[in-house]
PDB file of C-alpha atoms in Angstrom:
ATOM      1  CA  ASN A   1       0.179   0.078   0.463  1.00  0.00           C
ATOM      2  CA  ARG A   2       1.146   3.607  -0.803  1.00  0.00           C
ATOM      3  CA  LEU A   3       0.317   6.542   1.504  1.00  0.00           C
ATOM      4  CA  VAL A   4       0.973  10.215   0.230  1.00  0.00           C
ATOM      5  CA  LEU A   5       0.647  12.963   2.888  1.00  0.00           C
ATOM      6  CA  THR A   6       0.900  16.840   2.086  1.00  0.00           C
ATOM      7  CA  PHE A   7       1.044  19.843   4.132  1.00  0.00           C
ATOM      8  CA  SER A   8       0.843  23.085   2.837  1.00  0.00           C
ATOM      9  CA  TYR A   9       0.533  26.751   4.937  1.00  0.00           C
ATOM     10  CA  GLU A  10      -0.571  30.116   3.719  1.00  0.00           C
ATOM     11  CA  LYS A  11       0.458  33.159   5.407  1.00  0.00           C
ATOM     12  CA  ASP A  12      -2.096  35.720   6.296  1.00  0.00           C
ATOM     13  CA  ILE A  13      -1.621  39.472   4.118  1.00  0.00           C
ATOM     14  CA  ASP A  14      -4.000  42.841   4.251  1.00  0.00           C
ATOM     15  CA  LEU A  15      -4.775  44.704   1.039  1.00  0.00           C
ATOM     16  CA  TYR A  16      -5.898  47.819   0.971  1.00  0.00           C
ATOM     17  CA  SER A  17      -6.713  50.604  -1.420  1.00  0.00           C
ATOM     18  CA  LYS A  18      -5.410  53.934  -1.596  1.00  0.00           C
ATOM     19  CA  GLU A  19      -8.776  55.824  -0.661  1.00  0.00           C
ATOM     20  CA  ASP A  20      -9.491  56.229   2.588  1.00  0.00           C
ATOM     21  CA  ILE A  21     -11.545  53.243   3.858  1.00  0.00           C
ATOM     22  CA  THR A  22     -14.916  53.241   5.912  1.00  0.00           C
ATOM     23  CA  ASN A  23     -15.122  50.598   8.590  1.00  0.00           C
ATOM     24  CA  LEU A  24     -17.705  48.365   7.667  1.00  0.00           C
ATOM     25  CA  SER A  25     -20.974  48.197   9.902  1.00  0.00           C
ATOM     26  CA  TRP A  26     -23.061  44.826  10.579  1.00  0.00           C
ATOM     27  CA  SER A  27     -26.603  44.278  10.293  1.00  0.00           C
ATOM     28  CA  SER A  28     -28.378  43.893  13.767  1.00  0.00           C
ATOM     29  CA  MET A  29     -31.333  42.154  11.850  1.00  0.00           C
ATOM     30  CA  ALA A  30     -29.312  39.525   9.356  1.00  0.00           C
ATOM     31  CA  GLY A  31     -25.611  39.366  11.388  1.00  0.00           C
ATOM     32  CA  LEU A  32     -24.344  40.293   8.231  1.00  0.00           C
ATOM     33  CA  PRO A  33     -21.878  42.956   6.881  1.00  0.00           C
ATOM     34  CA  GLN A  34     -24.213  45.990   5.866  1.00  0.00           C
ATOM     35  CA  TYR A  35     -23.254  47.701   2.332  1.00  0.00           C
ATOM     36  CA  LEU A  36     -26.702  50.203   1.911  1.00  0.00           C
ATOM     37  CA  GLU A  37     -28.529  52.176   4.468  1.00  0.00           C
ATOM     38  CA  PHE A  38     -31.030  55.112   4.038  1.00  0.00           C
ATOM     39  CA  ASP A  39     -29.743  58.624   4.620  1.00  0.00           C
ATOM     40  CA  ASP A  40     -31.770  61.631   6.171  1.00  0.00           C
ATOM     41  CA  THR A  41     -33.605  62.169   3.029  1.00  0.00           C
ATOM     42  CA  ASN A  42     -34.712  58.742   2.814  1.00  0.00           C
ATOM     43  CA  ASN A  43     -32.617  57.690  -0.330  1.00  0.00           C
ATOM     44  CA  LEU A  44     -30.665  54.573  -0.089  1.00  0.00           C
ATOM     45  CA  SER A  45     -26.903  55.015  -0.347  1.00  0.00           C
ATOM     46  CA  TYR A  46     -23.791  52.758  -0.486  1.00  0.00           C
ATOM     47  CA  LEU A  47     -21.951  52.749   3.026  1.00  0.00           C
ATOM     48  CA  ILE A  48     -18.386  51.559   1.918  1.00  0.00           C
ATOM     49  CA  THR A  49     -15.602  53.903   0.586  1.00  0.00           C
ATOM     50  CA  GLY A  50     -12.227  52.358  -0.711  1.00  0.00           C
ATOM     51  CA  ALA A  51     -11.589  48.265  -0.136  1.00  0.00           C
ATOM     52  CA  GLU A  52      -9.820  46.409   2.322  1.00  0.00           C
ATOM     53  CA  TYR A  53      -9.182  42.498   2.441  1.00  0.00           C
ATOM     54  CA  HIS A  54      -7.964  40.586   5.189  1.00  0.00           C
ATOM     55  CA  LYS A  55      -6.509  37.030   3.621  1.00  0.00           C
ATOM     56  CA  PRO A  56      -6.714  34.673   6.442  1.00  0.00           C
ATOM     57  CA  ALA A  57      -3.890  32.458   6.946  1.00  0.00           C
ATOM     58  CA  LYS A  58      -4.912  28.902   6.004  1.00  0.00           C
ATOM     59  CA  TYR A  59      -3.457  25.568   6.817  1.00  0.00           C
ATOM     60  CA  GLN A  60      -4.246  22.319   4.875  1.00  0.00           C
ATOM     61  CA  LEU A  61      -3.294  18.730   5.872  1.00  0.00           C
ATOM     62  CA  GLY A  62      -4.155  15.707   3.380  1.00  0.00           C
ATOM     63  CA  PHE A  63      -3.620  12.346   2.298  1.00  0.00           C
ATOM     64  CA  THR A  64      -3.975   9.953  -0.513  1.00  0.00           C
ATOM     65  CA  TYR A  65      -4.079   6.064  -0.357  1.00  0.00           C
ATOM     66  CA  TYR A  66      -3.211   3.897  -2.951  1.00  0.00           C
ATOM     67  CA  PRO A  67      -4.420   0.074  -2.051  1.00  0.00           C
ATOM     68  CA  ARG A  68      -2.031  -2.480  -2.974  1.00  0.00           C
ATOM     69  CA  SER A  69      -4.742  -4.670  -3.824  1.00  0.00           C
ATOM     70  CA  ASN A  70      -6.163  -2.291  -6.378  1.00  0.00           C
ATOM     71  CA  ILE A  71      -4.031  -0.289  -8.649  1.00  0.00           C
ATOM     72  CA  ASN A  72      -6.691   1.462 -10.097  1.00  0.00           C
ATOM     73  CA  MET A  73      -8.308   2.907  -6.907  1.00  0.00           C
ATOM     74  CA  LEU A  74      -7.531   6.141  -4.655  1.00  0.00           C
ATOM     75  CA  LEU A  75      -8.828   7.392  -1.455  1.00  0.00           C
ATOM     76  CA  VAL A  76      -8.074  11.344  -0.446  1.00  0.00           C
ATOM     77  CA  PHE A  77      -9.121  13.002   2.551  1.00  0.00           C
ATOM     78  CA  GLU A  78      -8.195  16.303   3.249  1.00  0.00           C
ATOM     79  CA  PHE A  79      -8.601  18.890   6.254  1.00  0.00           C
ATOM     80  CA  GLY A  80      -8.199  22.575   5.761  1.00  0.00           C
ATOM     81  CA  ASN A  81      -8.434  25.712   8.370  1.00  0.00           C
ATOM     82  CA  LYS A  82      -8.593  29.571   7.566  1.00  0.00           C
ATOM     83  CA  TYR A  83      -7.846  31.713  10.596  1.00  0.00           C
ATOM     84  CA  TRP A  84      -8.170  35.406  10.615  1.00  0.00           C
ATOM     85  CA  ASP A  85      -6.142  37.106  13.381  1.00  0.00           C
ATOM     86  CA  PHE A  86      -9.317  39.616  14.655  1.00  0.00           C
ATOM     87  CA  ASN A  87     -12.639  38.958  16.601  1.00  0.00           C
ATOM     88  CA  LEU A  88     -15.931  40.603  15.019  1.00  0.00           C
ATOM     89  CA  ALA A  89     -19.447  40.341  16.762  1.00  0.00           C
ATOM     90  CA  GLY A  90     -21.294  37.204  14.679  1.00  0.00           C
ATOM     91  CA  PHE A  91     -18.158  36.149  12.517  1.00  0.00           C
ATOM     92  CA  ASP A  92     -16.122  33.129  13.354  1.00  0.00           C
ATOM     93  CA  ASN A  93     -12.563  33.730  12.662  1.00  0.00           C
ATOM     94  CA  ASN A  94     -11.292  29.781  13.233  1.00  0.00           C
ATOM     95  CA  ILE A  95     -13.242  27.686  10.354  1.00  0.00           C
ATOM     96  CA  ASN A  96     -12.580  24.363   8.529  1.00  0.00           C
ATOM     97  CA  GLU A  97     -13.393  22.448   5.921  1.00  0.00           C
ATOM     98  CA  TYR A  98     -13.325  18.318   5.320  1.00  0.00           C
ATOM     99  CA  ARG A  99     -12.896  17.080   2.002  1.00  0.00           C
ATOM    100  CA  ILE A 100     -13.233  12.934   0.985  1.00  0.00           C
ATOM    101  CA  GLY A 101     -13.042  11.436  -2.243  1.00  0.00           C
ATOM    102  CA  PHE A 102     -12.408   8.435  -4.169  1.00  0.00           C
ATOM    103  CA  GLU A 103     -11.767   7.190  -7.551  1.00  0.00           C
ATOM    104  CA  TYR A 104     -11.866   4.022  -9.554  1.00  0.00           C
ATOM    105  CA  ALA A 105     -10.636   3.272 -12.911  1.00  0.00           C
ATOM    106  CA  PRO A 106     -11.023   0.304 -14.232  1.00  0.00           C
ATOM    107  CA  ASN A 107      -9.284  -0.922 -17.318  1.00  0.00           C
ATOM    108  CA  ASP A 108     -11.061  -0.497 -20.629  1.00  0.00           C
ATOM    109  CA  SER A 109     -13.583   1.665 -18.941  1.00  0.00           C
ATOM    110  CA  TYR A 110     -15.135   4.926 -17.889  1.00  0.00           C
ATOM    111  CA  PRO A 111     -13.515   6.019 -14.545  1.00  0.00           C
ATOM    112  CA  ILE A 112     -16.004   6.872 -11.463  1.00  0.00           C
ATOM    113  CA  ARG A 113     -15.130   9.835  -9.009  1.00  0.00           C
ATOM    114  CA  ALA A 114     -17.083  11.047  -5.964  1.00  0.00           C
ATOM    115  CA  GLY A 115     -16.425  13.312  -3.379  1.00  0.00           C
ATOM    116  CA  LEU A 116     -18.109  15.151  -0.612  1.00  0.00           C
ATOM    117  CA  VAL A 117     -17.272  18.815   0.938  1.00  0.00           C
ATOM    118  CA  TYR A 118     -18.188  20.065   4.184  1.00  0.00           C
ATOM    119  CA  SER A 119     -17.348  23.448   4.719  1.00  0.00           C
ATOM    120  CA  GLU A 120     -18.078  25.639   7.939  1.00  0.00           C
ATOM    121  CA  SER A 121     -19.598  29.330   7.541  1.00  0.00           C
ATOM    122  CA  GLU A 122     -17.739  32.333   8.600  1.00  0.00           C
ATOM    123  CA  PHE A 123     -20.793  33.998   9.763  1.00  0.00           C
ATOM    124  CA  ASP A 124     -22.959  32.536  12.686  1.00  0.00           C
ATOM    125  CA  VAL A 125     -26.400  33.151  10.917  1.00  0.00           C
ATOM    126  CA  ILE A 126     -24.969  30.773   8.051  1.00  0.00           C
ATOM    127  CA  ASP A 127     -25.024  27.372   8.457  1.00  0.00           C
ATOM    128  CA  PRO A 128     -22.553  24.727   7.620  1.00  0.00           C
ATOM    129  CA  LYS A 129     -22.455  24.006   3.323  1.00  0.00           C
ATOM    130  CA  THR A 130     -22.345  20.335   2.372  1.00  0.00           C
ATOM    131  CA  THR A 131     -21.829  19.667  -1.443  1.00  0.00           C
ATOM    132  CA  LEU A 132     -21.649  16.246  -3.192  1.00  0.00           C
ATOM    133  CA  THR A 133     -19.836  15.570  -6.121  1.00  0.00           C
ATOM    134  CA  LEU A 134     -19.515  12.800  -8.831  1.00  0.00           C
ATOM    135  CA  GLY A 135     -17.896  12.464 -12.164  1.00  0.00           C
ATOM    136  CA  THR A 136     -16.133  10.736 -14.743  1.00  0.00           C
ATOM    137  CA  GLY A 137     -14.187  10.865 -17.698  1.00  0.00           C
ATOM    138  CA  LEU A 138     -12.917   9.467 -21.206  1.00  0.00           C
ATOM    139  CA  LYS A 139      -9.786   9.737 -23.110  1.00  0.00           C
ATOM    140  CA  ILE A 140      -9.695   8.978 -26.955  1.00  0.00           C
ATOM    141  CA  GLY A 141      -6.212   9.526 -28.423  1.00  0.00           C
ATOM    142  CA  GLY A 142      -4.874  12.932 -27.292  1.00  0.00           C
ATOM    143  CA  VAL A 143      -8.135  14.348 -26.075  1.00  0.00           C
ATOM    144  CA  GLU A 144      -9.656  13.958 -22.775  1.00  0.00           C
ATOM    145  CA  PHE A 145     -13.108  14.525 -21.611  1.00  0.00           C
ATOM    146  CA  ASP A 146     -14.673  15.045 -18.217  1.00  0.00           C
ATOM    147  CA  LEU A 147     -17.765  15.484 -16.962  1.00  0.00           C
ATOM    148  CA  ALA A 148     -18.498  16.466 -13.055  1.00  0.00           C
ATOM    149  CA  MET A 149     -21.655  17.448 -11.075  1.00  0.00           C
ATOM    150  CA  ASN A 150     -21.927  19.662  -8.073  1.00  0.00           C
ATOM    151  CA  TYR A 151     -24.941  19.144  -5.428  1.00  0.00           C
ATOM    152  CA  SER A 152     -24.595  21.723  -2.604  1.00  0.00           C
ATOM    153  CA  MET A 153     -26.905  22.751   0.309  1.00  0.00           C
ATOM    154  CA  LEU A 154     -27.113  25.836   2.395  1.00  0.00           C
ATOM    155  CA  SER A 155     -29.344  26.891   5.083  1.00  0.00           C
ATOM    156  CA  TYR A 156     -29.563  30.747   6.615  1.00  0.00           C
ATOM    157  CA  LYS A 157     -32.056  32.807   8.560  1.00  0.00           C
ATOM    158  CA  TYR A 158     -33.673  35.457   6.362  1.00  0.00           C
ATOM    159  CA  ILE A 159     -36.172  38.268   7.503  1.00  0.00           C
ATOM    160  CA  ASP A 160     -39.518  38.511   6.896  1.00  0.00           C
ATOM    161  CA  ILE A 161     -40.297  40.434   3.468  1.00  0.00           C
ATOM    162  CA  PHE A 162     -43.627  41.419   4.557  1.00  0.00           C
ATOM    163  CA  PRO A 163     -43.259  42.280   8.436  1.00  0.00           C
ATOM    164  CA  ILE A 164     -46.296  43.322  10.745  1.00  0.00           C
ATOM    165  CA  GLU A 165     -44.367  44.424  13.706  1.00  0.00           C
ATOM    166  CA  GLU A 166     -42.962  47.910  14.102  1.00  0.00           C
ATOM    167  CA  ASP A 167     -39.379  48.656  14.142  1.00  0.00           C
ATOM    168  CA  TYR A 168     -38.564  44.905  12.749  1.00  0.00           C
ATOM    169  CA  TYR A 169     -35.898  46.110  11.113  1.00  0.00           C
ATOM    170  CA  ASP A 170     -34.026  47.653  13.989  1.00  0.00           C
ATOM    171  CA  SER A 171     -34.198  43.933  15.793  1.00  0.00           C
ATOM    172  CA  SER A 172     -32.322  40.453  15.364  1.00  0.00           C
ATOM    173  CA  CYS A 173     -33.877  37.321  14.562  1.00  0.00           C
ATOM    174  CA  ASP A 174     -33.116  36.050  18.339  1.00  0.00           C
ATOM    175  CA  VAL A 175     -36.069  38.717  18.858  1.00  0.00           C
ATOM    176  CA  VAL A 176     -38.517  38.414  16.110  1.00  0.00           C
ATOM    177  CA  ILE A 177     -39.426  35.570  13.820  1.00  0.00           C
ATOM    178  CA  CYS A 178     -37.309  34.873  10.768  1.00  0.00           C
ATOM    179  CA  ASP A 179     -37.740  32.443   7.752  1.00  0.00           C
ATOM    180  CA  LYS A 180     -35.453  29.557   7.701  1.00  0.00           C
ATOM    181  CA  VAL A 181     -34.316  29.431   3.928  1.00  0.00           C
ATOM    182  CA  THR A 182     -32.838  26.581   2.722  1.00  0.00           C
ATOM    183  CA  GLU A 183     -30.624  26.984  -0.914  1.00  0.00           C
ATOM    184  CA  SER A 184     -30.076  23.983  -3.008  1.00  0.00           C
ATOM    185  CA  ASN A 185     -27.763  24.585  -6.129  1.00  0.00           C
ATOM    186  CA  LEU A 186     -27.005  21.843  -8.980  1.00  0.00           C
ATOM    187  CA  SER A 187     -24.475  22.425 -11.667  1.00  0.00           C
ATOM    188  CA  PHE A 188     -22.601  20.685 -14.669  1.00  0.00           C
ATOM    189  CA  LEU A 189     -19.343  21.124 -15.379  1.00  0.00           C
ATOM    190  CA  THR A 190     -17.692  19.602 -18.893  1.00  0.00           C
ATOM    191  CA  THR A 191     -14.033  20.008 -19.728  1.00  0.00           C
ATOM    192  CA  ILE A 192     -12.116  19.201 -23.081  1.00  0.00           C
ATOM    193  CA  LYS A 193      -8.187  18.756 -22.517  1.00  0.00           C
ATOM    194  CA  ILE A 194      -5.997  18.441 -25.724  1.00  0.00           C
ATOM    195  CA  GLY A 195      -2.451  17.128 -25.488  1.00  0.00           C
ATOM    196  CA  PHE A 196       0.073  17.957 -28.149  1.00  0.00           C
TER     197      PHE A 196
END
């Protein structure tokens, strides 16, 4: 049996624009960054000037397992961690991502690939995201065709579009009733690779 271990590290970095930067405000209702608000004349205005981005430090540890009993198969597991060096209310500065996958490629047939990704969210109001991946491929001479499918699910709380209560938008989902929204996304991807 063969086991391949991998480790990677990316250093954190701060990126800024030359303009003055306005600090980001947080919505007390949604628990997410707030980019727009109503001004004194009741017009919607954009709150942010300039640009600021803190790319977090990132660690990844993984292994690939090639079983001796089957040379056409491999199993992969990867763990990743992102860490921001600051604390904000409603924001998780230490998040993890787990990936597991396998590939089985029988001789003279189509390979079968599958994987599962579990990603924690940076924001407390958004649940972790789960993604299922499936794929296969075909090689004819120097041309490779790949077909893949991704299915993901994500849940979060969202304010009522037609509120009845007064001062509804000044409250949080802990005080007023918010709807729980579950989004699902199905996507297909095809690639063609030509070798020379």
